[in-house]
PDB file of C-alpha atoms and ligand atoms in Angstrom:
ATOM      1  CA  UNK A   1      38.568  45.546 -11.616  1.00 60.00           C
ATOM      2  CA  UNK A   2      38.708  42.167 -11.512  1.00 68.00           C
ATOM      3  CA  UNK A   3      35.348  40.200 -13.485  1.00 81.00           C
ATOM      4  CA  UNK A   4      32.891  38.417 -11.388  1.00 92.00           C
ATOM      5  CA  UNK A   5      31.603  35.165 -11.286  1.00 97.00           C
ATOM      6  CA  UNK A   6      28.261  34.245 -12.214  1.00 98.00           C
ATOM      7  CA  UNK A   7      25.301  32.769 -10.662  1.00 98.00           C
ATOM      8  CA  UNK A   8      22.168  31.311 -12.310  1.00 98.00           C
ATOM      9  CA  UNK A   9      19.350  30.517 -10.439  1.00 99.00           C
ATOM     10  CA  UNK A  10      16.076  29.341 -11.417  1.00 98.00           C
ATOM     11  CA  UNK A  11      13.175  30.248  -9.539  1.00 98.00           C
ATOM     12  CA  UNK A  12      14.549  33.472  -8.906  1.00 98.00           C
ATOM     13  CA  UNK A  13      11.270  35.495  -8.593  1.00 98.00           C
ATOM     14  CA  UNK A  14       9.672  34.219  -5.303  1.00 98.00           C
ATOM     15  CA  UNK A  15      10.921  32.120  -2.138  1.00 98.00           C
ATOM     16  CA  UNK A  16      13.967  30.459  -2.205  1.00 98.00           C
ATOM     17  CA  UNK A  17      15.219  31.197  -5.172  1.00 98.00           C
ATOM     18  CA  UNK A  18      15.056  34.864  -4.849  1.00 98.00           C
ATOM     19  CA  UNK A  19      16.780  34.239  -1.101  1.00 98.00           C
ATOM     20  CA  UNK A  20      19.598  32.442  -3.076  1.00 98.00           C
ATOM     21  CA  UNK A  21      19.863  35.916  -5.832  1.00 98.00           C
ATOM     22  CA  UNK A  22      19.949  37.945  -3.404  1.00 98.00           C
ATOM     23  CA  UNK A  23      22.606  36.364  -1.597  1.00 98.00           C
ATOM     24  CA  UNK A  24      24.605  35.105  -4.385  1.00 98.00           C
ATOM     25  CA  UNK A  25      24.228  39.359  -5.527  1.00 98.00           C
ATOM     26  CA  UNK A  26      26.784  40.189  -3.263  1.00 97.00           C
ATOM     27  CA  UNK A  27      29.486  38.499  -4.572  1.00 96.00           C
ATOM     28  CA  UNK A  28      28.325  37.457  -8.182  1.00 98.00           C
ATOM     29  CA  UNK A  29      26.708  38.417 -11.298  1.00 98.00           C
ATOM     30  CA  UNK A  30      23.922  37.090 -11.687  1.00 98.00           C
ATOM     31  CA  UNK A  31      21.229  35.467 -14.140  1.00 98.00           C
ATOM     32  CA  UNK A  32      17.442  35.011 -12.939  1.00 98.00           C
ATOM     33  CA  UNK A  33      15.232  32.569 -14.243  1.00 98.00           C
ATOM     34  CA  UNK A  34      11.278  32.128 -13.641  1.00 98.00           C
ATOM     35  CA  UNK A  35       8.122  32.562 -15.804  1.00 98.00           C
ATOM     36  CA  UNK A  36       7.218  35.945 -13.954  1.00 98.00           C
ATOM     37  CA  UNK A  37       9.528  38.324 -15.719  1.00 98.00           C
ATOM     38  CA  UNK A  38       7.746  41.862 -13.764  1.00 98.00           C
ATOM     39  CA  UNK A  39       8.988  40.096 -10.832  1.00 98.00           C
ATOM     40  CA  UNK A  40      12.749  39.024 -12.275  1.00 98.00           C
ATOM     41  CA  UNK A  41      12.977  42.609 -13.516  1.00 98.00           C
ATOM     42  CA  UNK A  42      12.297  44.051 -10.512  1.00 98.00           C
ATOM     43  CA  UNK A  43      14.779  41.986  -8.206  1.00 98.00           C
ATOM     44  CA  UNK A  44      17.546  42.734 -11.049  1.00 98.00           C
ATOM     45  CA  UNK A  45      16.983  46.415 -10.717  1.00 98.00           C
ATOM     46  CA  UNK A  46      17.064  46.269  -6.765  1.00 98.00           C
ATOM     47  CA  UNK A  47      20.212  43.903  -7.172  1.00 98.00           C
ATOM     48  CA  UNK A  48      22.234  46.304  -9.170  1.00 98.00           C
ATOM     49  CA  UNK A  49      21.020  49.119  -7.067  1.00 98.00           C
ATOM     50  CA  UNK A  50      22.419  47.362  -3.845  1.00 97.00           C
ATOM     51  CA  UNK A  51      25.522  44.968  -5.398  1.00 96.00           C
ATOM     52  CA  UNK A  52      26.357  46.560  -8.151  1.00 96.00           C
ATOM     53  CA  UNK A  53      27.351  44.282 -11.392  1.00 96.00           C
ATOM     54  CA  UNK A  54      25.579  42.742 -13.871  1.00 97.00           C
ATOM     55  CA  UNK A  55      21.838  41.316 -13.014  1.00 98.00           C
ATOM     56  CA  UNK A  56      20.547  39.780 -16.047  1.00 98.00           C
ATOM     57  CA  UNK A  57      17.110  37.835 -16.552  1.00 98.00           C
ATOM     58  CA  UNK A  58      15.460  34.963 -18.460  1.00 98.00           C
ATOM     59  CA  UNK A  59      11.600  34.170 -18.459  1.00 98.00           C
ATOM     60  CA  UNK A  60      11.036  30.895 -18.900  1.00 98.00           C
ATOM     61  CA  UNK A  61       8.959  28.053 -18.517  1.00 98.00           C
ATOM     62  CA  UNK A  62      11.398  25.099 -17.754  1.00 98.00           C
ATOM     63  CA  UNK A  63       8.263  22.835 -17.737  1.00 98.00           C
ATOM     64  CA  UNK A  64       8.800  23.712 -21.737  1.00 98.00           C
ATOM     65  CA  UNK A  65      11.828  21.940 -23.822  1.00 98.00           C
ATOM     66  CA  UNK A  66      12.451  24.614 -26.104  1.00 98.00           C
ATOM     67  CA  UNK A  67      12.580  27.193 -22.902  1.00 98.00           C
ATOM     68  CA  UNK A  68      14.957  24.562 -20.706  1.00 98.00           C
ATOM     69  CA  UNK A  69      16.935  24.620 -24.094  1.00 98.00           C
ATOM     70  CA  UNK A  70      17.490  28.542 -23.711  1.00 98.00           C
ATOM     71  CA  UNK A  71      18.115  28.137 -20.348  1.00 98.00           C
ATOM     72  CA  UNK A  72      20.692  25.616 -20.814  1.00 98.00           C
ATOM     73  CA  UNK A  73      22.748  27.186 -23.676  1.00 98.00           C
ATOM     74  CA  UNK A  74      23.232  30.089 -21.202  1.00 98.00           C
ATOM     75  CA  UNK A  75      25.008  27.742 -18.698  1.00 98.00           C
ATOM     76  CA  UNK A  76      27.143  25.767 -21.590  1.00 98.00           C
ATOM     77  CA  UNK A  77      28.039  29.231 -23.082  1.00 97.00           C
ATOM     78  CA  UNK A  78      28.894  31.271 -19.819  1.00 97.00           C
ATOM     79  CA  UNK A  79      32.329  31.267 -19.101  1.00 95.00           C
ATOM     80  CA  UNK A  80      32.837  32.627 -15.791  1.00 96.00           C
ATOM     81  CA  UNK A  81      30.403  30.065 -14.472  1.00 98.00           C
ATOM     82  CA  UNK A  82      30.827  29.231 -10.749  1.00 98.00           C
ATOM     83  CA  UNK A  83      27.271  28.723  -9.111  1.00 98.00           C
ATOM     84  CA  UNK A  84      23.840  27.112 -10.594  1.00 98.00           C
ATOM     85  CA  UNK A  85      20.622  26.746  -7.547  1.00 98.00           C
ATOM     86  CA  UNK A  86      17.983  24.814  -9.256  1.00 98.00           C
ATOM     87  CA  UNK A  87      15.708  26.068  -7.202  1.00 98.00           C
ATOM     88  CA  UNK A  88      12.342  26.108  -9.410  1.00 98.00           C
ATOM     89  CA  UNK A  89       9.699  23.166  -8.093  1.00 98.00           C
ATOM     90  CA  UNK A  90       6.222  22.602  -7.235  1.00 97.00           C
ATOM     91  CA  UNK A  91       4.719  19.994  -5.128  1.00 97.00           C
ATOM     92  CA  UNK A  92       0.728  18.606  -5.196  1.00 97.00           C
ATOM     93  CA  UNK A  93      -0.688  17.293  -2.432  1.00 96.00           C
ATOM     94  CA  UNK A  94      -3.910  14.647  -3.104  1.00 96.00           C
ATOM     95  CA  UNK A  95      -4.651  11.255  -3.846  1.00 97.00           C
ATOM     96  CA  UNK A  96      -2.854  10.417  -6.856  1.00 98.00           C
ATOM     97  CA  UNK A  97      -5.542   9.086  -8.617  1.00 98.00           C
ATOM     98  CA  UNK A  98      -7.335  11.851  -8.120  1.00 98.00           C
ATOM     99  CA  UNK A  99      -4.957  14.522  -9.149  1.00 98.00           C
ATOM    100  CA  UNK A 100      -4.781  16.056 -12.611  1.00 98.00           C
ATOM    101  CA  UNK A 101      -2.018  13.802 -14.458  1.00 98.00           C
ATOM    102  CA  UNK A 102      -0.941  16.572 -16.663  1.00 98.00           C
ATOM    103  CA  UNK A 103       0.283  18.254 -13.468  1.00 98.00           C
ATOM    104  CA  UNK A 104       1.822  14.984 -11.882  1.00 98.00           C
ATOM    105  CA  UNK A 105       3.897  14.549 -15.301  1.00 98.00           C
ATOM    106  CA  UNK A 106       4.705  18.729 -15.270  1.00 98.00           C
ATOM    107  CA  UNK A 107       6.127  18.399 -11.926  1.00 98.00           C
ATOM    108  CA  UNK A 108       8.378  15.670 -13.065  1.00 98.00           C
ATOM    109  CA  UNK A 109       9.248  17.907 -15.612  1.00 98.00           C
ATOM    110  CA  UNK A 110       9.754  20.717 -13.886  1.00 98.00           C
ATOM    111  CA  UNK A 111      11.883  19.034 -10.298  1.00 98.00           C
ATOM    112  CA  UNK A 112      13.469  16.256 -12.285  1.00 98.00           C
ATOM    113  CA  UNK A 113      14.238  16.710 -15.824  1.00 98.00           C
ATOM    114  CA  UNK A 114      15.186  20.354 -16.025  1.00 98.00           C
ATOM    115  CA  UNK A 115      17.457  19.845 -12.736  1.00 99.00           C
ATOM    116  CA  UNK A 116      18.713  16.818 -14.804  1.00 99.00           C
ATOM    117  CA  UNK A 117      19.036  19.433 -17.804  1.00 99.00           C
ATOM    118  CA  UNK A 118      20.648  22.094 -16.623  1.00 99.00           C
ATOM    119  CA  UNK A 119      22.911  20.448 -14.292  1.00 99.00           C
ATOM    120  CA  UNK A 120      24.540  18.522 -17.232  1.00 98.00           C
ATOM    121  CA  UNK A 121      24.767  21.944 -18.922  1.00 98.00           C
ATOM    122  CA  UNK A 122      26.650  23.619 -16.258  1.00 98.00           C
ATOM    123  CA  UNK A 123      29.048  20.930 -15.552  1.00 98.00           C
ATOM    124  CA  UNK A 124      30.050  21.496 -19.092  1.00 98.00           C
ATOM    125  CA  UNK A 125      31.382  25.024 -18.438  1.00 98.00           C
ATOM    126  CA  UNK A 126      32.330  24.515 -14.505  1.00 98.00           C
ATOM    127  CA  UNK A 127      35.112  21.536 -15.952  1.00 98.00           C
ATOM    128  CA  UNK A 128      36.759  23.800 -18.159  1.00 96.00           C
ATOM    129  CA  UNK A 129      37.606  25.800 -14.993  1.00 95.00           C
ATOM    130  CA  UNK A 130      37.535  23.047 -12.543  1.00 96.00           C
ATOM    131  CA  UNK A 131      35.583  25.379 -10.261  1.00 96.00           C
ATOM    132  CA  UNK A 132      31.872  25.330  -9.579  1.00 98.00           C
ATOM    133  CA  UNK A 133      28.919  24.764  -7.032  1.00 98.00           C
ATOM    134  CA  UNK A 134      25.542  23.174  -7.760  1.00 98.00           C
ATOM    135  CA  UNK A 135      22.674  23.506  -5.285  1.00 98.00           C
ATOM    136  CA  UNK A 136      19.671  21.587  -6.122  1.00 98.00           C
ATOM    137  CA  UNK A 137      16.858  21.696  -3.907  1.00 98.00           C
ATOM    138  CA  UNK A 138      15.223  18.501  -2.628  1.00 98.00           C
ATOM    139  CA  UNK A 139      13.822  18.620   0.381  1.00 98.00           C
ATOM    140  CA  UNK A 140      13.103  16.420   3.995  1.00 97.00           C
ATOM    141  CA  UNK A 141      10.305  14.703   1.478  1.00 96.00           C
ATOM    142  CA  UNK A 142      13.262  12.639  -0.511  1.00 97.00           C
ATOM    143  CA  UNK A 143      14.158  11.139   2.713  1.00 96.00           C
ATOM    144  CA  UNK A 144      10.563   9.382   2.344  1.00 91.00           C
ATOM    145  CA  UNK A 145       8.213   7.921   0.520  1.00 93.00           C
ATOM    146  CA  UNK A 146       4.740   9.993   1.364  1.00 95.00           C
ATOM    147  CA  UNK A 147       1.145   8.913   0.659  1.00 96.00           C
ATOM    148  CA  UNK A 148      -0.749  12.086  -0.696  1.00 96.00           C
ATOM    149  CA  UNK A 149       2.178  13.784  -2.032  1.00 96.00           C
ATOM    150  CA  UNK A 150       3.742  10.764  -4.005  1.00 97.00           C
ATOM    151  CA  UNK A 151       5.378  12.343  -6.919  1.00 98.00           C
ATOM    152  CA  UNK A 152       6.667  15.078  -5.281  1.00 98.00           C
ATOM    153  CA  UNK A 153       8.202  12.894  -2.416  1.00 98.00           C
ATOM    154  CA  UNK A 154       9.699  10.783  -5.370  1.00 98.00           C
ATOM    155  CA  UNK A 155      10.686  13.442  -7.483  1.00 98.00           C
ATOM    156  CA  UNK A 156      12.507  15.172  -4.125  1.00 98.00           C
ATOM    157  CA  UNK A 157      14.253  11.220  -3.430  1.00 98.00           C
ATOM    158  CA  UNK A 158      15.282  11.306  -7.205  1.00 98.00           C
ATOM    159  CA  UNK A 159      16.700  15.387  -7.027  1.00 98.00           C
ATOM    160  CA  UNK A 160      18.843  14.150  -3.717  1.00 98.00           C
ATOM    161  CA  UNK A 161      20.475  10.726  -5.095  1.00 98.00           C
ATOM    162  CA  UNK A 162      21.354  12.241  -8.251  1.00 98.00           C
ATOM    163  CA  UNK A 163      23.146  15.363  -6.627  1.00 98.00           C
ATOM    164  CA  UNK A 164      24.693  12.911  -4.036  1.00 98.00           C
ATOM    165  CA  UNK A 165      26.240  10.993  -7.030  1.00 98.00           C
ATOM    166  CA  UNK A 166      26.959  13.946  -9.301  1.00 98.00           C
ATOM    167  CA  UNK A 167      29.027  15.327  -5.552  1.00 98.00           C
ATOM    168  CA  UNK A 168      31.550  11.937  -5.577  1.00 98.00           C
ATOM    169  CA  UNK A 169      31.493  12.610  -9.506  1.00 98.00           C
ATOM    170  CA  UNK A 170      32.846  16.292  -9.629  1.00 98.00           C
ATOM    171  CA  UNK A 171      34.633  16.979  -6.280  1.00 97.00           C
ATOM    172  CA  UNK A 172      38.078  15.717  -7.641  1.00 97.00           C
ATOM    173  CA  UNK A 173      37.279  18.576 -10.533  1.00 97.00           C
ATOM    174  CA  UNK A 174      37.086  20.945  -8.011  1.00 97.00           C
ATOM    175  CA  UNK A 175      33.401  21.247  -8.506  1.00 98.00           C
ATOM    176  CA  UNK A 176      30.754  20.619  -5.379  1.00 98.00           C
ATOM    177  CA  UNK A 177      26.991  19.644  -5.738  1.00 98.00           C
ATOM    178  CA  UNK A 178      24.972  19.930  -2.836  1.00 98.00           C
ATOM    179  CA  UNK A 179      21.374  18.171  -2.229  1.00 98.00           C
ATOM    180  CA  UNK A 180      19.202  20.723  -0.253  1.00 98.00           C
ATOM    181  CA  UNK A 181      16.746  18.851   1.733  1.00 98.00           C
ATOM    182  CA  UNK A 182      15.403  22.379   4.247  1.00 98.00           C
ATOM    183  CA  UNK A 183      11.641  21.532   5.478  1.00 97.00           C
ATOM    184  CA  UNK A 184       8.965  23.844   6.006  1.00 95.00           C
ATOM    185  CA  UNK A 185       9.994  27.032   4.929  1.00 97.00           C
ATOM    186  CA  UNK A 186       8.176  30.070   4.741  1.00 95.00           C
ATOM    187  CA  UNK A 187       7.464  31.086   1.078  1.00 95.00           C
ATOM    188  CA  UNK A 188       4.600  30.729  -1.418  1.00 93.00           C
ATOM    189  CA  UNK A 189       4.906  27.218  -2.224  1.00 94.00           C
ATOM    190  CA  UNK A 190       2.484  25.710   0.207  1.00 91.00           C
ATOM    191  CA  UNK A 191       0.018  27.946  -1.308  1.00 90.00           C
ATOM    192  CA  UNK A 192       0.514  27.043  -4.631  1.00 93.00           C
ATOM    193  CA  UNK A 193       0.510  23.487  -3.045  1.00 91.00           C
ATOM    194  CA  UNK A 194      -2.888  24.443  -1.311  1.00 88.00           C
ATOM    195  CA  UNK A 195      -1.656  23.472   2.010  1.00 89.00           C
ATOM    196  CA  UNK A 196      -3.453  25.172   5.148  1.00 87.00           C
ATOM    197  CA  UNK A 197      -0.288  26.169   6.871  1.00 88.00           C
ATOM    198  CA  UNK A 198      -2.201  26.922  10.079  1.00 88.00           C
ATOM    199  CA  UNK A 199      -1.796  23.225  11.129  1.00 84.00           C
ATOM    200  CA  UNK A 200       1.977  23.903  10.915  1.00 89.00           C
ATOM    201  CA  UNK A 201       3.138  24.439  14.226  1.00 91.00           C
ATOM    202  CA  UNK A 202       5.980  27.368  14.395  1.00 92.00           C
ATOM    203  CA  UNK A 203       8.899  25.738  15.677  1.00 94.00           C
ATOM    204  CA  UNK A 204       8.947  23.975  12.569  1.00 94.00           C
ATOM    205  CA  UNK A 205       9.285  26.645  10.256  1.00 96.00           C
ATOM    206  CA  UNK A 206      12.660  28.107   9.175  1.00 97.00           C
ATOM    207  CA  UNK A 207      12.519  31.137   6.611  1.00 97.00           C
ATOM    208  CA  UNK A 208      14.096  31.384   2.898  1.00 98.00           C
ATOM    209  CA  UNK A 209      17.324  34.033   3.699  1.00 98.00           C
ATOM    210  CA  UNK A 210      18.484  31.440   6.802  1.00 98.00           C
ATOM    211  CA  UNK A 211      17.907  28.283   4.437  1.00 98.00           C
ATOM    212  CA  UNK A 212      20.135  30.090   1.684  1.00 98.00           C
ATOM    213  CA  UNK A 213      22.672  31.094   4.047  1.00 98.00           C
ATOM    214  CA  UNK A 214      23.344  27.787   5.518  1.00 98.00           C
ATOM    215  CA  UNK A 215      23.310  25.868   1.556  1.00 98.00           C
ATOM    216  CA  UNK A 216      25.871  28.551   0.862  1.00 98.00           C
ATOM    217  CA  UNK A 217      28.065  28.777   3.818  1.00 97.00           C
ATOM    218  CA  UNK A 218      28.601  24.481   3.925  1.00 96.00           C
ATOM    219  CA  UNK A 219      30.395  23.656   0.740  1.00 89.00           C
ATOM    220  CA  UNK A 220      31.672  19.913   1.567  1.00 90.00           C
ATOM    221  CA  UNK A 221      28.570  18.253   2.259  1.00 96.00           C
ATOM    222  CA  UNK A 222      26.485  16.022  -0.563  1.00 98.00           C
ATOM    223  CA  UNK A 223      22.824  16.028   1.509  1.00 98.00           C
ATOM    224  CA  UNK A 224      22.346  19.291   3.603  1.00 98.00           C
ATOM    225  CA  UNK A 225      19.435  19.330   5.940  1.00 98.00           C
ATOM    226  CA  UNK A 226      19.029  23.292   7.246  1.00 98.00           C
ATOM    227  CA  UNK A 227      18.242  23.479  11.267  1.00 97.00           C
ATOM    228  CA  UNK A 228      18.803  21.000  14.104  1.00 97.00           C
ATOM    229  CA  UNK A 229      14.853  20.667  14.449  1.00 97.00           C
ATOM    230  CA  UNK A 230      15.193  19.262  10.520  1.00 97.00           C
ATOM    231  CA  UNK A 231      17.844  17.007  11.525  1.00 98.00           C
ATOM    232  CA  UNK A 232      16.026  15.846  14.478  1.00 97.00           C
ATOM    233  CA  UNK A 233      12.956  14.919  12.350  1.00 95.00           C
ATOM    234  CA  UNK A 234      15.256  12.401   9.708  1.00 96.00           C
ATOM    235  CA  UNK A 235      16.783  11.065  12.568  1.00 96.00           C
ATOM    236  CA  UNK A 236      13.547  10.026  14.070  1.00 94.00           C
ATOM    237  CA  UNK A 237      11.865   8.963  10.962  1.00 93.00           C
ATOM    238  CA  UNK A 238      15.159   7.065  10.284  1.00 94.00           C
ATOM    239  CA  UNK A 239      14.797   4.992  13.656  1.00 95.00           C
ATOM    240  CA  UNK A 240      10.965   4.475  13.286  1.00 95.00           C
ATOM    241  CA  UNK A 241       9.699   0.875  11.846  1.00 94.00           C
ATOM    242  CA  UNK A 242       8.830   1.520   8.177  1.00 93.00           C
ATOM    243  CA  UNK A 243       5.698   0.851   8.375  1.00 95.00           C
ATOM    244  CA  UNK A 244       4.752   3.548  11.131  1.00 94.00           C
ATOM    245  CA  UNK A 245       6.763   5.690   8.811  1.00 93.00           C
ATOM    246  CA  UNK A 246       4.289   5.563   6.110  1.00 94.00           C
ATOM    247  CA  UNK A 247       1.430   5.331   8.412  1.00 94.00           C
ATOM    248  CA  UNK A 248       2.291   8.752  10.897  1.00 93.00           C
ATOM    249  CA  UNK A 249       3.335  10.589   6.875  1.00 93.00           C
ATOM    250  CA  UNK A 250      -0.181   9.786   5.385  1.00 94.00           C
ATOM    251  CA  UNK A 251      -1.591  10.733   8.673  1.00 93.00           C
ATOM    252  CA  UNK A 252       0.454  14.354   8.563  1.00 89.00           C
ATOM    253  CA  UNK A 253      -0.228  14.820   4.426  1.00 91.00           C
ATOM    254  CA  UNK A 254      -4.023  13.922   4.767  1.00 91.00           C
ATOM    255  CA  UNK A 255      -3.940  16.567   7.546  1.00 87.00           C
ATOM    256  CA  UNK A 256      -2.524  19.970   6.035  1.00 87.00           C
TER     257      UNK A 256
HETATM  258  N1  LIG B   1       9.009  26.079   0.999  1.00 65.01           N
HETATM  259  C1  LIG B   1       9.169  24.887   1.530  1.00 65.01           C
HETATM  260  O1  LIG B   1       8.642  24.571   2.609  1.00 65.01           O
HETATM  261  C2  LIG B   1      10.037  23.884   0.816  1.00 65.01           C
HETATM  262  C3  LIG B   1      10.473  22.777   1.549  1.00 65.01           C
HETATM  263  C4  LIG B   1      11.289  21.845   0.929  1.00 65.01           C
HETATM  264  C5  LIG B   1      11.668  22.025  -0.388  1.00 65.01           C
HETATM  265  N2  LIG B   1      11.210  23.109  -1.081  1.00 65.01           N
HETATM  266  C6  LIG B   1      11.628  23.250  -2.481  1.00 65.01           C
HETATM  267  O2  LIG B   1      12.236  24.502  -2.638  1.00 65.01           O
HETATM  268  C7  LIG B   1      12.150  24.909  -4.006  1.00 65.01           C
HETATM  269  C8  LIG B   1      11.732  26.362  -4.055  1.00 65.01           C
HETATM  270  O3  LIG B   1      10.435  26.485  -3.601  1.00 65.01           O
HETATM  271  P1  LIG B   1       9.953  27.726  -2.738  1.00 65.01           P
HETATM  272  O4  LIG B   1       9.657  27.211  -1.407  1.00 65.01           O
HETATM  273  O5  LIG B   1      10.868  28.868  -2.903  1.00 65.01           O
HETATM  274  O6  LIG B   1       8.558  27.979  -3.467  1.00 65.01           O
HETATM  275  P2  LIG B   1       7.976  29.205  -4.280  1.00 65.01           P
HETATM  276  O7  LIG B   1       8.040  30.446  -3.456  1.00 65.01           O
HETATM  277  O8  LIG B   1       6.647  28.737  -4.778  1.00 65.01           O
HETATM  278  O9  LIG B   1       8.973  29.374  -5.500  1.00 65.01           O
HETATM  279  C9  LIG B   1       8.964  28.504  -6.603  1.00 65.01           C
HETATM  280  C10 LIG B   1       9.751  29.147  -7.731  1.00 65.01           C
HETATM  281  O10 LIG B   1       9.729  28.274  -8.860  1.00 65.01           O
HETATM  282  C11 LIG B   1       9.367  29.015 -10.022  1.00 65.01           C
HETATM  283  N3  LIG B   1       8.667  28.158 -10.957  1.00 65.01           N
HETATM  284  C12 LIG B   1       7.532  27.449 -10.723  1.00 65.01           C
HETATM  285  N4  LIG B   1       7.163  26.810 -11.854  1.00 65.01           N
HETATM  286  C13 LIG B   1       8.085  27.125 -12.805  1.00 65.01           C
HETATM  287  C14 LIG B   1       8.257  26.773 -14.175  1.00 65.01           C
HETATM  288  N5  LIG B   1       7.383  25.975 -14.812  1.00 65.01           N
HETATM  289  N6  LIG B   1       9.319  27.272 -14.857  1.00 65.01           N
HETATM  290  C15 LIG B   1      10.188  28.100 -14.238  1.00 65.01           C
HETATM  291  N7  LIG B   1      10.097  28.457 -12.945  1.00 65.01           N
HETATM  292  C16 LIG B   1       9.047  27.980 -12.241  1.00 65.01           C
HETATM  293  C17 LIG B   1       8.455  30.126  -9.486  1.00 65.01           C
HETATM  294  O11 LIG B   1       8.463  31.276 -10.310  1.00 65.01           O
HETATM  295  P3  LIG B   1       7.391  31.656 -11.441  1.00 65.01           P
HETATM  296  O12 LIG B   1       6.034  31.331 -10.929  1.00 65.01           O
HETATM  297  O13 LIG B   1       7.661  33.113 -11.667  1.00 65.01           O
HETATM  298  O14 LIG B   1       7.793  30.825 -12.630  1.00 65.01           O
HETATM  299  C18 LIG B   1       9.147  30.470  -8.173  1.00 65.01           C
HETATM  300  O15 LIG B   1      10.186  31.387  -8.402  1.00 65.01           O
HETATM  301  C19 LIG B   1      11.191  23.934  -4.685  1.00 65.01           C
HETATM  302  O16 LIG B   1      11.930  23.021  -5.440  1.00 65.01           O
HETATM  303  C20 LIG B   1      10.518  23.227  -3.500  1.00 65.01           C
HETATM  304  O17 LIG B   1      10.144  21.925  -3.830  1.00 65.01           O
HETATM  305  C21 LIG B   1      10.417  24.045  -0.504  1.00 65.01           C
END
């Protein structure tokens, strides 16, 4: 039988991340990574049941070097390499002088520098097969700047111009990175944001599996947005004055 590829994925125990193992499952091996190892245990067991292969799992805290140092070894050492999702983020929501710093500065560790991390890591196997996808997830945030959810908003514009570089970079190698920018989505992270999600009107909601799907199905393109209502909301911001921009954004964070 012929061995298959692996996947890592971080943030593999809730949301998107566990949409992207489970999907990734049935054509991969795959490696799970998240700070909530009941959780990764449990999807690996339910993986193998279902997919067969090997499900393997890695708790750790990528907020923490010597963890994103683990994490990364894996991907420089793992030869049959073919798919990293970075999917692992948080966002905060506040006035940022208000807001703890020390969890400003984490989140900047944790959607920035271990993306940064582990994407150099995994290029190093993927070019000694010239074959490989990256997925790192930004979000419809990087296409602004928001009042009341700053750093996140900045750390989402930095995750989809670096993958949008790394794309012209590595597609001659045969390897694609995609930028990831879905909107609302339904999984925990607005409650770990403490956002009231009743405010949220439906039609803007897509959920994890459908998000996951469409990242994995479009291969070519740098900056995915999932779902024409997405797309219809960068287009419009895109047209608007810059300054209404900003405006109708601090309106919409100050309100959720
Ligand atoms: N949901 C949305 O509406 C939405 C929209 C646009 C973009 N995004 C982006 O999508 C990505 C996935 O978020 P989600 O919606 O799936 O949220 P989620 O359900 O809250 O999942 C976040 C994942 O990140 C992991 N994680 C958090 N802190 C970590 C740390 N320090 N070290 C390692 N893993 C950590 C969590 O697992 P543990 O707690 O077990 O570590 C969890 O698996 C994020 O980058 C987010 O910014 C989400």
């Amino acid at each position: 039988m012929a061995t298959k590829k692996t996947a890592l994925i971080t943030g593999a125990s809730t949301g998107l991340g566990e949409a992207f193992s489970r999907q990734a499952a049935i054509s991969h091996d795959t490696i799970l990574v998240a700070r909530n190892e009941k959780k990764l245990k449990e999807l690996a067991v339910q993986l193998k049941h279902q997919f067969g292969g090997k499900h393997e799992i890695i708790k750790a805290d990528l907020t923490e070097k010597k963890d994103l140092e683990k994490v990364a070894k894996v991907l420089e050492n793992e030869p049959e390499l073919e798919l990293l999702v970075n999917t692992a983020g948080f966002g905060t929501i506040g006035e940022f002088s208000n807001l703890e710093v020390e969890t400003e500065i984490s989140e900047i560790d944790l959607n920035i520098s271990a993306v940064v991390r582990l994407s150099h890591a995994a290029l190093q196997s993927m070019k000694k097969r010239n074959d490989g996808r990256i997925i790192n997830i930004s979000s419809m945030a990087g296409f602004l700047s928001a009042p009341y959810s700053a750093t996140y908003a900045a750390s989402k514009a930095f995750v989809k111009s670096f993958s949008e570089a790394l794309y012209e970079e590595n597609r001659t190698y045969g390897i694609y990175v995609q930028a990831l920018c879905p909107g609302f989505t339904r999984t925990e992270f607005q409650q770990r944001a403490n956002i009231d999600v009743s405010k949220i009107p439906d039609f803007l909601w897509m959920n994890a599996d459908e998000v996951a799907q469409i990242s994995l199905e479009e291969k070519q393109k740098p900056v995915l947005i999932p779902g024409v209502i997405n797309q219809s909301g960068i287009l419009m911001g895109s047209l608007m004055p810059e300054e209404l921009r900003r405006n109708l954004t601090a309106k919409l964070m100050q309100s959720v």
